[in-house]
Short mmCIF file of C-alpha atoms in Angstrom, two decimals:
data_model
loop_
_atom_site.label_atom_id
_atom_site.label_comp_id
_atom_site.label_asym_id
_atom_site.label_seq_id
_atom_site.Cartn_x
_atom_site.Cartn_y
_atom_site.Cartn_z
CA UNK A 35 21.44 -14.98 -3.57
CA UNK A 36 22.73 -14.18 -0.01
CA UNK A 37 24.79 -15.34 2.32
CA UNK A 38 22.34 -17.04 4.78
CA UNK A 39 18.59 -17.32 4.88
CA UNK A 40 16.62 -15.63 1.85
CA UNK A 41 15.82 -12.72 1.04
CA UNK A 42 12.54 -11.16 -0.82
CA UNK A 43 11.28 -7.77 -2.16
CA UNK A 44 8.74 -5.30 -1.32
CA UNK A 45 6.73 -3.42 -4.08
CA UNK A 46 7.63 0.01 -2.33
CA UNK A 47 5.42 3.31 -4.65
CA UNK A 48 6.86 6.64 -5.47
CA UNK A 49 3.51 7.14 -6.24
CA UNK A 50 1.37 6.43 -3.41
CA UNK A 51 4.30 8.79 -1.19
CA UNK A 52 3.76 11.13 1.20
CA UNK A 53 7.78 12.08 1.12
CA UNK A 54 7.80 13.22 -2.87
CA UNK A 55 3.87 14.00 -3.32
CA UNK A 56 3.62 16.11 -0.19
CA UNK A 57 6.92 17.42 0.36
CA UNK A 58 8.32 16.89 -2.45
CA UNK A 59 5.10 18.14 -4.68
CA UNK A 60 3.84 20.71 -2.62
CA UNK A 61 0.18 18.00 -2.62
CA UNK A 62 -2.24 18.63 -0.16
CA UNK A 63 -3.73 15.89 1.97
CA UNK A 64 -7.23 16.02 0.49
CA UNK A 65 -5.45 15.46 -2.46
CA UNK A 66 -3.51 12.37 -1.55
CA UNK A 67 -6.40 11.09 -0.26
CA UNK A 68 -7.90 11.70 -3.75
CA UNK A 69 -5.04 9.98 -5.01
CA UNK A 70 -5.23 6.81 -2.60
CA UNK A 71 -9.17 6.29 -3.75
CA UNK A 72 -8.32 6.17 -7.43
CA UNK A 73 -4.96 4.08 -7.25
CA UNK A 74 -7.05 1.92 -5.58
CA UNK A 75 -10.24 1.55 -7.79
CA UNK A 76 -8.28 0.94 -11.05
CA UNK A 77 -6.26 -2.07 -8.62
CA UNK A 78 -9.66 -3.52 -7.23
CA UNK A 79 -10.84 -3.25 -10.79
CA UNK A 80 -7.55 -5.17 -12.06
CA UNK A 81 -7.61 -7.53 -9.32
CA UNK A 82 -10.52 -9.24 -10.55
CA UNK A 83 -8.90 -10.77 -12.93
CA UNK A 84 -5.39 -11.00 -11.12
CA UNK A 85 -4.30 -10.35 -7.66
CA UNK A 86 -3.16 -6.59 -7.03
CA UNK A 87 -0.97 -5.19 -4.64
CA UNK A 88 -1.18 -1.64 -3.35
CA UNK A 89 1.56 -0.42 -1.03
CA UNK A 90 1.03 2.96 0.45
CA UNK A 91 4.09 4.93 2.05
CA UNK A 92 2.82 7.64 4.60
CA UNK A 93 5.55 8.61 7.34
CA UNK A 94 4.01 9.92 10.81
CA UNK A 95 6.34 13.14 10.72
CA UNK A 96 5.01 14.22 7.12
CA UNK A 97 1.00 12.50 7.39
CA UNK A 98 0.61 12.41 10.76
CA UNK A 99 -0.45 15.62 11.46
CA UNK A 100 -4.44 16.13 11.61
CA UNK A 101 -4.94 18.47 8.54
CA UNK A 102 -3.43 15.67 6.44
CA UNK A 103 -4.28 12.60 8.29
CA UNK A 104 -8.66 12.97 8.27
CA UNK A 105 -7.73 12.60 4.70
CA UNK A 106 -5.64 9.81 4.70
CA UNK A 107 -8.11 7.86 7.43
CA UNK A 108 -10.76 8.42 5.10
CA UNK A 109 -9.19 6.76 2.33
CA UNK A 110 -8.01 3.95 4.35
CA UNK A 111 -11.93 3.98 5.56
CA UNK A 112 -13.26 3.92 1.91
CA UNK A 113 -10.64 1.12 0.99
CA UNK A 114 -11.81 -0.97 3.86
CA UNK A 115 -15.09 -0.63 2.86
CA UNK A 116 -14.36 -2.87 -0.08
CA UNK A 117 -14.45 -6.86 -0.66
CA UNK A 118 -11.85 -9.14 -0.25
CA UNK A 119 -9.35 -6.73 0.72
CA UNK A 120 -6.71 -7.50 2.70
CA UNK A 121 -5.25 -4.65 4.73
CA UNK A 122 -1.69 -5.99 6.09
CA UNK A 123 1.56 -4.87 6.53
CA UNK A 124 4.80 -5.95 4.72
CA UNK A 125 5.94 -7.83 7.67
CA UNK A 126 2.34 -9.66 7.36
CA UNK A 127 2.98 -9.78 3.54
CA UNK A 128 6.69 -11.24 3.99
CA UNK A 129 5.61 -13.87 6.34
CA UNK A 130 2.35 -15.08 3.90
CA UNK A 131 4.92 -14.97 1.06
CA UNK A 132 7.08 -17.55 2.75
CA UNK A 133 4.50 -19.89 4.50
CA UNK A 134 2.86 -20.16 0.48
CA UNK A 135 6.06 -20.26 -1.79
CA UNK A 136 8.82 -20.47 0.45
CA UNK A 137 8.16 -23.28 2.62
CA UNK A 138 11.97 -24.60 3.81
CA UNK A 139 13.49 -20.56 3.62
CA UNK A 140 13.97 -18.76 6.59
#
């Protein structure tokens, strides 16, 4: 409960990180990009029988730079390429959230 309004949660991944795989890991970006691809398949493959969510947590200082980022596009490019995907944003997320379960919350 809060004071005023409402308030809901994000899945946020450890997982799916550039701040602990990269930095923390020592991963390369062909590597995370590896890592995108199959997080993804086993959701997509889940998802058929239940919604999925897949939150991805890049950072522009950490995958932002070239080397890492042709790796990252391509597995945004290879999700894309998929079905009923829905590439969004948590803000897009929030506001779907609240116009479908939430209807009299701020």
């Amino acid at each position: 409960m809060v004071k005023s309004g409402s308030l809901v949660t994000m899945p946020y991944t450890l997982e799916i990180n550039d701040v602990p795989t990269i930095m923390g890991k020592g991963t390369s970006g062909e590597a995370f990009g590896r890592m995108m691809r199959d997080q993804f398949d086993v959701l997509y493959e889940e998802g058929r029988e239940r919604p999925r969510i897949m939150s991805i947590s890049v950072h522009p200082f950490i995958s932002g730079h070239p080397f890492r980022m042709k790796h990252i596009e391509a597995a945004l490019g290879y999700i894309a390429g998929h079905r009923d995907v829905w590439l969004t944003t948590g803000v897009e997320v929030n506001d779907w959230y609240r116009a479908s379960y939430m209807r009299n919350a701020s």
